[in-house]
XYZ file of C-alpha atoms in Angstrom:
763
model
C -0.169 -0.095 -0.331
C 2.000 3.329 -1.003
C 2.602 6.419 1.206
C -1.098 8.386 -0.403
C -3.947 5.777 -0.340
C -2.493 4.724 3.514
C -2.687 8.758 4.481
C -6.423 8.918 2.640
C -7.634 5.576 4.293
C -5.958 7.467 7.420
C -8.039 10.463 7.467
C -11.641 8.519 6.398
C -10.807 6.339 9.678
C -10.632 9.916 11.203
C -14.273 11.360 10.192
C -12.639 13.390 7.589
C -14.146 12.588 4.168
C -11.587 12.685 1.240
C -11.145 12.695 -2.737
C -7.671 12.562 -5.646
C -6.359 15.063 -7.420
C -3.805 15.248 -9.789
C -0.354 14.609 -9.004
C 2.414 17.407 -8.262
C -0.981 19.540 -7.970
C -4.839 21.132 -6.561
C -7.032 20.062 -9.020
C -9.082 17.572 -9.126
C -8.558 14.817 -11.373
C -12.240 14.598 -13.021
C -12.330 10.973 -14.431
C -12.313 9.475 -11.779
C -14.640 12.632 -9.814
C -16.499 14.561 -12.351
C -18.518 16.761 -9.548
C -14.690 17.137 -7.502
C -14.818 17.558 -4.542
C -18.422 17.362 -3.847
C -17.586 12.865 -4.978
C -15.658 13.129 -2.067
C -16.112 10.669 0.320
C -14.588 8.495 3.739
C -15.703 4.675 2.097
C -12.467 2.686 2.461
C -13.837 0.834 -0.695
C -14.098 3.580 -2.857
C -10.823 5.262 -1.574
C -8.664 2.511 -2.297
C -10.076 2.779 -6.141
C -9.300 5.559 -6.538
C -6.101 5.624 -5.527
C -5.186 2.090 -7.261
C -6.130 3.960 -10.194
C -3.893 6.986 -9.722
C -1.911 5.851 -6.973
C 0.366 9.076 -6.889
C -3.176 10.961 -6.741
C -2.398 13.943 -5.154
C -4.768 13.909 -1.496
C -7.627 16.598 -1.409
C -9.747 16.814 1.877
C -13.392 18.362 1.555
C -14.769 20.911 4.093
C -18.117 20.003 5.183
C -16.931 19.201 9.114
C -14.269 22.021 9.479
C -12.739 25.250 8.972
C -9.053 25.912 7.695
C -7.453 29.320 7.825
C -4.812 29.124 4.732
C -1.913 31.029 5.428
C -0.363 32.230 2.459
C 3.988 33.446 2.239
C 4.214 32.216 -1.773
C 2.469 35.690 -3.245
C 2.796 38.363 0.016
C 3.454 38.253 4.145
C 0.723 35.910 5.632
C 2.495 35.667 8.814
C 2.297 39.618 9.168
C -1.476 39.382 8.544
C -1.893 36.311 11.152
C 0.156 38.920 13.479
C -2.405 41.663 13.540
C -5.189 38.806 13.731
C -3.805 37.238 17.253
C -3.363 41.025 18.304
C -5.833 42.095 17.727
C -8.331 39.041 17.972
C -6.327 36.934 20.450
C -4.855 33.830 20.947
C -5.676 30.899 18.603
C -6.509 27.578 20.403
C -3.894 24.893 20.490
C -5.025 22.831 17.144
C -3.751 20.300 14.257
C -1.135 22.945 11.925
C 0.222 21.460 8.433
C 3.028 23.296 6.414
C 2.287 23.047 2.450
C 4.613 22.656 -0.141
C 5.230 26.722 -0.702
C 5.772 26.995 3.124
C 2.240 28.897 4.159
C 0.281 27.296 6.654
C -3.288 25.451 7.191
C -4.506 25.525 10.725
C -7.258 23.178 10.945
C -11.140 23.997 13.270
C -14.203 22.367 14.013
C -16.872 24.255 11.457
C -18.778 26.711 13.456
C -22.412 26.913 13.265
C -22.410 30.269 12.149
C -22.916 31.148 8.558
C -19.209 31.473 7.182
C -18.811 31.740 3.815
C -15.660 30.471 2.156
C -13.215 33.244 0.905
C -10.069 34.035 -0.231
C -7.627 37.419 0.693
C -9.833 37.757 3.040
C -10.431 41.598 4.393
C -10.220 42.180 8.663
C -10.047 46.050 9.937
C -9.577 47.246 6.119
C -7.108 45.323 5.806
C -6.571 42.954 2.731
C -4.859 39.703 3.361
C -2.803 37.275 2.325
C -5.046 34.033 4.367
C -7.585 32.702 2.378
C -10.627 30.664 4.350
C -11.831 27.369 3.411
C -15.034 25.697 4.938
C -18.088 23.848 3.545
C -17.533 23.054 0.009
C -13.871 23.935 -0.021
C -11.020 22.009 0.334
C -7.664 21.556 1.067
C -4.790 19.307 0.349
C -3.183 17.324 3.134
C -0.263 15.605 3.379
C 1.978 13.650 1.736
C 0.923 15.200 -1.288
C 3.480 16.666 -3.603
C 3.286 20.433 -4.964
C 4.162 21.208 -8.546
C 7.854 21.879 -7.186
C 8.378 18.197 -5.832
C 7.951 19.890 -1.807
C 5.507 17.963 0.311
C 2.909 19.221 2.407
C 3.926 18.009 5.923
C 2.103 18.133 9.951
C 3.650 20.492 12.376
C 1.062 18.733 14.592
C -1.189 15.726 13.391
C -4.223 15.440 12.158
C -6.718 14.193 15.066
C -10.282 12.928 14.818
C -12.825 15.253 13.502
C -14.590 15.063 17.212
C -10.928 16.793 18.325
C -10.309 19.549 16.269
C -10.823 22.967 18.573
C -13.125 24.997 17.939
C -12.780 28.701 16.761
C -13.309 31.762 19.397
C -16.444 33.593 18.798
C -14.000 36.962 18.124
C -12.182 35.296 14.864
C -15.761 34.296 14.016
C -16.788 37.309 13.739
C -13.794 39.086 11.942
C -14.526 36.336 8.900
C -16.915 36.639 6.497
C -20.574 35.696 6.748
C -23.533 35.156 4.889
C -25.314 38.668 4.436
C -22.108 40.897 5.532
C -20.364 42.752 3.372
C -17.551 43.444 5.197
C -15.259 41.740 7.686
C -16.103 43.892 10.635
C -15.763 41.705 14.115
C -17.581 42.600 16.935
C -15.461 44.559 19.869
C -13.629 42.737 22.042
C -14.871 42.849 25.875
C -11.397 43.025 27.995
C -8.321 41.596 27.312
C -8.111 38.459 24.812
C -7.473 35.685 26.378
C -4.050 34.060 26.671
C -4.145 30.535 25.360
C -1.023 28.293 23.666
C -1.113 28.488 20.214
C -1.024 25.824 17.422
C 0.585 28.113 15.349
C 3.797 27.144 16.247
C 6.080 28.462 12.984
C 4.931 31.477 13.114
C 4.584 33.535 15.686
C 4.918 33.162 19.860
C 4.537 29.380 18.617
C 6.760 27.455 21.145
C 7.687 24.574 18.277
C 8.738 27.732 15.550
C 10.630 29.478 18.364
C 12.028 26.174 18.838
C 13.139 25.122 15.615
C 14.203 28.715 15.020
C 16.536 29.177 18.080
C 17.978 25.913 17.634
C 19.047 27.177 13.976
C 20.292 30.011 15.904
C 22.228 27.765 17.612
C 23.724 25.801 15.096
C 24.509 28.294 12.720
C 27.083 29.367 15.731
C 28.641 26.598 15.046
C 29.453 27.251 11.279
C 32.858 28.549 10.514
C 32.088 32.430 9.141
C 32.625 32.864 5.377
C 35.863 34.413 4.830
C 36.541 36.065 1.126
C 39.683 34.311 -0.518
C 38.536 30.514 1.623
C 35.331 29.550 -0.078
C 33.461 32.041 1.497
C 30.637 31.941 -1.126
C 30.793 27.501 -0.567
C 30.256 28.151 3.217
C 27.515 30.952 2.678
C 25.618 27.888 0.561
C 26.487 25.836 3.378
C 24.817 28.018 5.678
C 21.815 28.521 3.839
C 20.961 24.893 3.373
C 21.083 24.683 7.245
C 18.742 27.200 7.274
C 15.691 26.804 4.417
C 17.205 23.015 3.729
C 18.242 21.456 7.025
C 15.350 22.973 9.688
C 13.173 24.121 6.971
C 12.851 27.550 7.639
C 10.957 30.148 5.216
C 12.390 33.286 3.637
C 10.733 35.731 6.849
C 11.755 33.312 9.746
C 14.809 32.731 7.625
C 16.247 35.378 6.760
C 16.962 37.652 9.673
C 19.700 34.210 11.259
C 21.430 34.854 7.438
C 22.056 38.481 8.663
C 23.563 37.453 11.728
C 25.324 35.200 10.300
C 26.548 37.435 7.542
C 27.395 39.519 10.481
C 30.252 37.217 11.615
C 31.514 37.222 7.805
C 34.886 39.036 6.731
C 34.783 40.400 5.479
C 29.975 40.586 5.746
C 28.158 40.902 2.131
C 27.270 44.797 2.032
C 23.729 43.825 1.603
C 22.805 47.909 0.347
C 25.084 47.219 -2.784
C 22.677 45.842 -5.483
C 25.203 43.437 -6.979
C 26.702 42.195 -3.823
C 22.755 42.018 -1.966
C 22.097 39.608 -5.346
C 24.732 37.321 -4.743
C 23.779 36.730 -1.590
C 20.229 36.604 -1.832
C 21.100 33.591 -4.866
C 21.817 31.575 -2.120
C 18.715 31.923 -0.303
C 16.625 30.897 -3.500
C 19.206 28.396 -4.690
C 18.361 26.906 -0.655
C 15.457 26.750 -1.268
C 14.588 25.743 -4.774
C 16.877 22.969 -3.268
C 15.177 18.795 -3.555
C 17.149 15.594 -2.437
C 16.709 12.419 -2.792
C 17.933 11.452 0.577
C 16.421 13.843 2.483
C 13.082 15.532 3.642
C 13.568 19.198 3.705
C 13.535 20.034 7.440
C 14.451 16.658 8.661
C 17.210 18.666 11.377
C 13.759 20.434 12.794
C 12.802 17.013 13.593
C 15.343 16.431 15.772
C 15.710 19.679 16.581
C 11.816 19.101 17.866
C 12.405 16.283 20.105
C 13.963 17.895 22.929
C 11.972 20.375 25.190
C 15.845 21.952 26.012
C 18.126 23.419 23.738
C 20.268 21.295 21.982
C 23.697 20.584 23.761
C 27.036 21.264 22.438
C 28.017 17.186 21.460
C 24.615 17.176 19.746
C 25.600 20.711 18.312
C 28.353 19.083 17.152
C 27.384 15.718 15.937
C 24.648 17.303 14.179
C 27.040 19.689 12.285
C 29.593 17.386 11.318
C 27.013 14.942 10.003
C 24.912 18.137 8.376
C 28.534 19.085 6.690
C 29.193 15.910 4.769
C 25.013 15.278 3.859
C 25.299 18.879 2.553
C 28.835 17.906 0.126
C 26.979 16.220 -2.098
C 24.105 19.328 -2.092
C 27.185 21.921 -3.234
C 28.542 19.561 -5.491
C 24.754 19.689 -7.654
C 24.119 23.564 -7.066
C 27.760 24.629 -7.839
C 29.201 22.135 -10.131
C 26.080 22.134 -12.843
C 23.059 24.981 -13.949
C 20.486 24.974 -10.846
C 18.015 24.170 -12.779
C 19.685 20.731 -13.708
C 19.521 18.296 -10.926
C 19.823 14.415 -10.723
C 15.897 14.717 -9.899
C 13.918 15.694 -12.998
C 11.895 18.181 -13.044
C 7.685 17.111 -12.145
C 6.187 15.612 -15.729
C 3.632 18.748 -16.898
C 0.379 17.530 -16.155
C -2.393 16.267 -18.426
C -4.399 19.364 -17.651
C -2.232 22.370 -17.888
C -2.507 20.940 -21.843
C -6.272 22.033 -22.614
C -7.121 25.261 -22.852
C -10.903 26.615 -23.896
C -12.382 27.548 -27.065
C -10.708 26.340 -30.940
C -7.601 24.548 -29.252
C -9.458 22.641 -26.555
C -11.861 21.769 -29.158
C -9.631 20.383 -31.352
C -7.939 17.961 -28.601
C -11.190 16.840 -27.660
C -12.014 15.653 -31.171
C -8.164 14.326 -31.040
C -8.755 12.024 -28.468
C -12.006 10.550 -29.654
C -11.062 10.032 -33.364
C -7.542 8.821 -32.321
C -6.457 5.050 -32.387
C -3.499 5.973 -30.091
C -3.591 9.487 -27.760
C -1.321 11.111 -26.320
C -1.978 14.986 -24.835
C 1.743 16.561 -25.424
C 1.588 15.316 -29.204
C -2.315 16.387 -29.656
C -1.596 20.042 -27.471
C 0.685 20.691 -29.729
C -0.856 20.403 -33.026
C -4.096 22.312 -32.261
C -1.684 25.010 -30.695
C 0.246 25.300 -33.724
C -2.791 25.451 -35.720
C -4.332 27.758 -33.987
C -0.775 29.403 -34.349
C -1.321 29.087 -38.046
C -4.884 30.544 -37.981
C -3.649 33.922 -35.971
C -0.987 34.543 -38.209
C -0.601 38.366 -39.263
C -3.943 39.037 -38.084
C -3.065 39.338 -34.600
C -0.201 40.916 -31.978
C 0.229 41.584 -28.519
C 0.603 45.234 -26.741
C 3.794 44.890 -27.131
C 3.988 43.971 -31.268
C 4.772 40.190 -30.291
C 2.976 37.885 -32.841
C 2.118 34.171 -32.282
C 4.232 32.586 -34.283
C 5.743 29.258 -32.235
C 7.768 26.711 -32.852
C 6.376 23.857 -31.372
C 7.877 19.664 -30.105
C 6.113 17.161 -28.828
C 8.774 14.217 -27.938
C 7.221 10.864 -27.847
C 7.725 7.045 -28.769
C 7.039 4.953 -31.591
C 3.363 3.841 -32.096
C 2.126 6.785 -29.879
C -0.302 8.214 -31.906
C 2.245 11.416 -33.540
C 0.608 11.392 -36.747
C -2.917 11.718 -36.096
C -2.576 15.434 -35.198
C -1.213 16.179 -38.189
C -4.030 14.323 -40.038
C -6.734 16.711 -37.976
C -5.016 19.899 -39.221
C -4.696 18.568 -42.417
C -8.298 17.946 -42.901
C -8.610 21.507 -41.187
C -6.475 22.770 -44.038
C -7.887 21.649 -47.223
C -11.712 22.836 -45.768
C -10.211 26.420 -45.687
C -8.513 26.075 -49.067
C -5.307 26.984 -47.581
C -3.217 23.419 -48.407
C -0.513 25.463 -49.942
C 0.164 26.920 -47.301
C 1.626 23.509 -45.337
C 4.901 22.650 -45.670
C 6.092 18.537 -44.348
C 9.481 18.778 -44.518
C 12.299 20.799 -44.996
C 16.000 20.224 -45.341
C 17.229 24.372 -46.104
C 16.761 27.595 -44.939
C 16.563 28.450 -48.457
C 13.475 26.239 -49.008
C 11.814 27.422 -45.593
C 12.839 31.395 -47.454
C 11.303 30.081 -50.512
C 7.744 29.673 -49.307
C 7.417 31.958 -46.765
C 8.186 34.348 -49.856
C 4.980 33.246 -51.987
C 2.517 32.258 -49.333
C 3.753 34.520 -46.139
C 2.013 32.591 -43.258
C 3.330 29.006 -43.248
C 2.268 25.372 -40.883
C 5.144 23.037 -41.038
C 4.481 19.443 -39.798
C 7.725 17.089 -39.597
C 8.600 14.156 -37.832
C 11.540 12.802 -36.665
C 12.667 16.360 -35.687
C 15.448 15.665 -34.285
C 17.188 14.361 -37.282
C 17.293 18.371 -38.001
C 18.975 19.668 -35.747
C 21.411 16.667 -35.694
C 22.465 17.071 -39.149
C 22.658 20.931 -37.826
C 25.625 19.746 -35.179
C 27.220 17.518 -37.527
C 27.413 19.439 -40.832
C 26.087 16.526 -42.586
C 24.031 18.168 -44.915
C 25.295 20.978 -47.182
C 22.030 22.934 -47.340
C 21.715 23.233 -43.584
C 24.560 24.691 -43.129
C 22.130 28.375 -43.188
C 19.323 26.773 -42.073
C 19.497 27.484 -37.869
C 20.623 31.018 -38.793
C 17.307 30.666 -40.994
C 15.250 29.719 -38.398
C 16.461 31.785 -35.503
C 16.441 35.344 -37.795
C 12.565 34.138 -39.240
C 11.537 33.996 -35.390
C 12.418 37.548 -35.154
C 11.141 38.891 -37.982
C 7.551 38.201 -37.896
C 6.222 41.513 -36.371
C 9.000 43.052 -39.663
C 11.010 42.481 -42.835
C 13.024 39.196 -43.222
C 15.488 39.342 -46.168
C 15.338 36.975 -48.738
C 18.627 35.949 -50.113
C 20.010 37.549 -53.554
C 20.099 34.726 -56.513
C 21.280 35.030 -59.898
C 18.725 36.887 -61.803
C 16.301 37.398 -59.437
C 17.823 39.958 -57.578
C 14.941 42.230 -56.904
C 12.993 40.000 -55.083
C 11.330 41.917 -52.655
C 11.995 41.380 -48.896
C 8.820 39.418 -46.696
C 6.397 41.522 -45.031
C 6.225 40.353 -41.196
C 6.475 36.108 -41.900
C 5.158 33.916 -40.007
C 6.229 30.422 -39.603
C 4.797 27.800 -37.683
C 6.668 24.542 -36.760
C 4.867 21.861 -35.001
C 7.202 19.014 -35.125
C 7.679 15.409 -33.311
C 10.441 13.186 -31.816
C 11.229 10.212 -29.781
C 13.182 12.000 -26.203
C 16.019 10.398 -26.256
C 17.180 11.328 -29.512
C 15.917 14.407 -29.792
C 18.079 16.129 -26.611
C 20.902 14.062 -28.251
C 20.448 15.867 -31.580
C 22.019 18.972 -29.581
C 25.573 20.459 -29.144
C 26.922 23.762 -26.664
C 26.698 25.552 -29.839
C 22.477 25.367 -29.927
C 21.859 25.448 -26.832
C 23.305 28.927 -26.342
C 22.625 30.038 -29.987
C 19.439 31.277 -29.314
C 17.600 28.391 -30.854
C 16.726 26.148 -28.015
C 15.526 29.243 -26.169
C 12.252 29.689 -28.519
C 11.370 26.225 -29.050
C 8.227 24.459 -26.371
C 9.257 21.063 -26.017
C 6.106 18.689 -25.098
C 6.657 15.900 -23.213
C 3.883 13.243 -22.058
C 4.142 9.547 -21.092
C 0.585 8.969 -21.337
C -0.756 6.357 -24.563
C -4.418 5.731 -24.690
C -5.740 3.284 -26.821
C -8.984 4.009 -28.286
C -10.977 1.116 -28.988
C -13.599 2.632 -31.451
C -12.338 5.718 -32.502
C -14.035 8.432 -34.700
C -13.568 8.948 -38.498
C -11.910 11.738 -39.389
C -14.894 12.856 -41.440
C -17.028 12.724 -37.988
C -14.670 16.356 -37.128
C -17.476 18.817 -35.477
C -18.615 21.509 -37.915
C -17.837 24.157 -35.140
C -14.109 23.839 -35.790
C -13.809 24.003 -40.043
C -15.983 27.271 -38.877
C -14.103 28.794 -36.991
C -10.904 27.657 -39.019
C -12.690 29.226 -42.238
C -14.074 32.542 -39.987
C -10.155 32.948 -39.173
C -8.902 32.462 -43.086
C -11.651 34.989 -44.206
C -12.152 37.714 -41.310
C -9.581 39.950 -41.828
C -9.088 41.547 -38.089
C -6.558 44.610 -39.134
C -6.706 48.322 -39.246
C -4.874 48.455 -42.711
C -7.409 48.546 -45.156
C -7.934 48.536 -48.839
C -4.976 46.148 -51.212
C -2.618 46.404 -49.044
C -4.336 44.285 -45.991
C -3.301 40.879 -47.797
C 0.487 42.182 -47.889
C 1.622 44.695 -45.411
C -1.220 44.197 -42.629
C -0.841 45.720 -39.778
C -2.390 43.055 -36.892
C -5.270 44.120 -34.155
C -3.812 44.156 -30.639
C -5.108 41.831 -28.304
C -5.473 43.419 -25.105
C -5.253 42.348 -21.723
C -7.170 43.277 -18.318
C -5.374 45.081 -15.793
C -4.966 41.804 -12.661
C -3.441 40.093 -16.834
C -0.892 42.921 -17.178
C 0.057 42.506 -13.099
C 0.730 39.256 -13.475
C 2.099 39.439 -16.538
C 4.601 42.100 -14.916
C 5.567 39.923 -12.169
C 6.323 36.788 -14.252
C 9.042 40.031 -16.797
C 10.438 40.972 -13.182
C 10.788 37.115 -12.364
C 12.351 35.875 -15.733
C 14.913 38.662 -15.408
C 15.458 38.236 -11.809
C 16.662 33.825 -13.404
C 18.284 35.745 -16.874
C 20.499 37.720 -13.982
C 20.549 34.609 -11.743
C 22.079 32.613 -14.757
C 24.829 35.272 -16.292
C 26.186 35.508 -12.865
C 27.040 31.612 -13.008
C 28.217 32.105 -16.603
C 25.497 30.025 -17.362
C 24.554 30.804 -21.176
C 21.711 28.275 -22.218
C 19.700 28.738 -19.161
C 20.522 32.500 -20.118
C 18.947 32.060 -23.203
C 16.390 30.201 -22.287
C 15.177 32.443 -19.490
C 15.732 35.233 -21.722
C 12.907 33.815 -23.992
C 10.426 33.124 -21.183
C 8.347 36.045 -20.946
C 8.182 36.251 -24.640
C 6.971 32.697 -25.238
C 4.561 33.231 -21.972
C 2.777 36.048 -23.535
C 2.501 34.251 -27.148
C 1.202 31.354 -25.283
C -1.563 34.014 -24.044
C -2.513 35.546 -26.737
C -3.154 32.086 -28.228
C -5.706 30.931 -25.012
C -7.498 34.709 -25.133
C -7.739 33.633 -29.224
C -8.869 30.035 -28.908
C -11.520 31.018 -26.143
C -12.961 34.174 -28.091
C -12.120 34.212 -32.085
C -14.353 37.800 -32.385
C -13.187 39.707 -29.535
C -10.210 37.937 -27.878
C -8.971 39.582 -24.599
C -6.362 38.735 -22.355
C -7.412 37.458 -19.324
C -6.248 36.780 -15.941
C -6.711 33.083 -16.563
C -5.382 33.057 -19.535
C -1.688 34.823 -18.284
C -1.736 32.555 -15.397
C -2.206 29.194 -17.113
C 0.376 31.009 -19.692
C 2.786 31.124 -17.554
C 2.220 28.171 -15.037
C 3.029 26.324 -18.764
C 6.111 28.019 -19.377
C 7.584 27.890 -16.093
C 7.608 24.172 -16.293
C 9.085 24.225 -19.423
C 11.577 25.703 -18.900
C 12.301 23.623 -16.028
C 11.723 20.649 -17.971
C 13.667 21.488 -21.090
C 16.822 22.212 -18.944
C 17.321 18.956 -17.123
C 16.893 17.526 -19.756
C 19.677 19.325 -22.152
C 22.269 19.230 -19.590
C 21.310 15.631 -18.513
C 21.494 14.993 -22.510
C 23.415 17.265 -24.703
C 27.104 16.995 -24.673
C 30.143 19.597 -26.110
C 31.968 16.275 -27.336
C 31.635 11.963 -27.598
C 33.343 12.106 -24.321
C 30.951 14.578 -22.220
C 28.155 12.380 -23.769
C 29.431 9.345 -22.705
C 30.055 11.320 -19.322
C 26.505 12.089 -19.277
C 24.716 8.480 -20.132
C 26.549 7.224 -17.746
C 25.224 9.356 -15.095
C 22.314 8.704 -16.413
C 22.598 5.090 -15.904
C 22.808 5.389 -12.472
C 19.922 7.881 -11.614
C 18.050 5.082 -13.173
C 19.455 2.657 -10.997
C 18.494 4.402 -8.096
C 14.949 5.134 -9.210
C 14.696 1.733 -9.422
C 17.379 0.906 -6.694
C 16.758 3.042 -4.174
C 19.233 6.563 -4.414
C 21.691 4.589 -2.135
C 22.598 1.954 -3.727
C 25.434 0.811 -5.357
C 25.834 -0.411 -8.584
C 28.315 -2.840 -9.341
C 30.838 -1.948 -11.075
C 30.306 -5.092 -13.929
C 26.651 -4.457 -14.795
C 27.418 -1.164 -14.595
C 29.696 -1.612 -17.544
C 27.080 -3.902 -19.080
C 24.576 -1.138 -19.060
C 26.975 0.785 -20.552
C 28.369 -1.151 -23.724
C 31.438 1.444 -24.555
C 35.267 0.037 -24.747
C 37.188 -1.297 -21.588
C 39.415 2.130 -21.806
C 36.912 4.614 -22.492
C 34.225 3.304 -19.857
C 37.758 3.582 -17.186
C 38.286 6.517 -18.064
C 34.467 7.638 -17.573
C 34.426 6.948 -14.122
C 38.285 8.636 -13.710
C 36.438 11.818 -14.830
C 33.550 11.833 -12.837
C 35.420 10.646 -9.279
C 36.902 13.516 -10.374
C 34.152 16.038 -10.647
C 32.315 14.222 -7.542
C 29.560 13.450 -9.213
C 29.670 9.949 -8.536
C 31.532 7.994 -5.500
C 33.060 4.696 -5.490
C 32.177 2.614 -2.083
C 33.241 -0.549 0.123
C 30.238 -1.834 1.999
C 30.504 -4.508 4.489
C 27.572 -5.897 5.119
C 26.585 -7.662 8.457
C 27.107 -11.285 8.284
C 27.979 -11.120 4.435
C 30.932 -12.754 4.197
C 31.948 -10.553 0.367
C 31.108 -6.772 0.808
C 29.054 -4.828 -1.070
C 31.239 -2.866 -3.783
C 29.857 -0.733 -6.694
C 29.110 3.521 -7.978
C 26.546 5.836 -6.912
C 26.102 9.376 -7.283
C 26.974 11.811 -5.042
């Protein structure tokens, strides 16, 4: 029985109603619970069937018999809001609480009799807070669920039965939103608030949080200061990992301790200087994002919380010695390779994210119904490529970005990659646009020629990896300028592309606003191996949106292509015949001025925050000298805007508008794509053949640990058999990886065994 099923049955036994949510997410799995949290139950048989169908599903608990105070620290400072409420309303009684994957808090109470309303970011005393109230027909995600960053929810104080939940004080009930109340205005509290022990242990006036912070402070006092010229940056990273990973503190709790440590450094970082602050802060952010297959976040705090008294000096020394050894591998991972690339792959993009309402969603739905074999990534890419083509030279963003995309769907053989191409071909035939469809290209000249006559072209190509392999190896004479053409054509979508000069055709006009959409498919392993370092840094990799999906669904009774909904054809015809452009007259088709897709104020705010975030990631990568990561993050904002535009066009063709939900969807998708692209690029793409051998060895070890366990040794003879290279190169590869401290050779003597366990493992 896996941990999720065990936990779900445990909650049900305590009187709570549970249901499955998507892995690494919060949304209900609609194929299992079509009515979402309203299908929640405490029936053990139903729960078992759910998690048997989806073993890694996150756990949702419906708040039908409880109230949860949800404190957000990700997008704001909910901790300060809670401190204000405690000061104004009085202490809360001791209650169970959970720490979310993003570092927030869930506080559990018995559901009051008052008609409370579930509300987001409640306003109390005229102040909008970062606190949500979950009650009644709402739900929360519960431990041991994992968020999108791979961080598990965990309990600070465990949950008991429903009957044992504490009651919320009346002053707090009166302060929260209720039916018929326009504002959250509490009644006057007579007298001084009653002082009771609080369960909000990890925030304010909480024994557990105070204990963790104080134990961490004592722990840090035993650590050597960072000294310039003596691996000072390395020591700072050790300290950050102890605070934010080892003790599991969030940035609000841990930053003051980091500043205290900085005061002891020689010399201290000057945090008033922007460059030094960015350098200092980057180490904290690395530790906050770090994931380990060996330890869970907060593992050092677990031992400390068992002590009523402060940790003794001898215990601190022991903890420090062990932690220094355990963190060495962490530091090697973070400092020796790009920070987004760790041995743990970022979570697979949820299938639910590969969908958007309107035309794109309907085309995906029909692909699912008509494909003999269906793969979500290929279906999504195909539908998005069609929407991109239909919008070509007709819409633009407020910053004059266009909807041209280079999309790649990765899937194995016999996974239905060809079916989305067939659907797009049928649509183009129905709207008399087949001449604008290309299937393969091997040269930049071929692309130029087609766009010179058509200006808006959709290329659909299988075995897309072969194109980049030819570019990398230079085997094909016509591929020499292919990468340059793809790059320039992409950036020329809002200007002109100068056509090459040819004998007898010296006066060919430049292509006005060329719109090239690419939908390629390829096998995952061979695709990433087709890239080299120059291509990763050159910009083409950053312009690609690469979707990999492991789902493969067999459709026993697929619909015929002739059953395609007429609504899809009608929408495509509307885009083809309608010209939503400001340019009038005969020039509209040759030199259009596309219509601007506007955006709501909320969407603008979300996109502005994303721009700041991508700029921060770019600067961090630049400071690390990681040009490949710089290139990808440098295009992340542009890609999100393009996706948000397509979301708006798909949702409402005649009156597209980028909404807050569309912007958030686009940002979430691009963020997930970037992290997976960087991980796989670092895992596969090699500088030379020997580097390729090293990466292959690391992949073999990673798969071994995934199957056998994080600390299990792979025997040398097994390693060599899986590697399949000559003995000399094998030995040289192992020697190099040991020198880089990426693998370790160990000899372990098992108790009672005649022979020791000998082999290699990842650091």
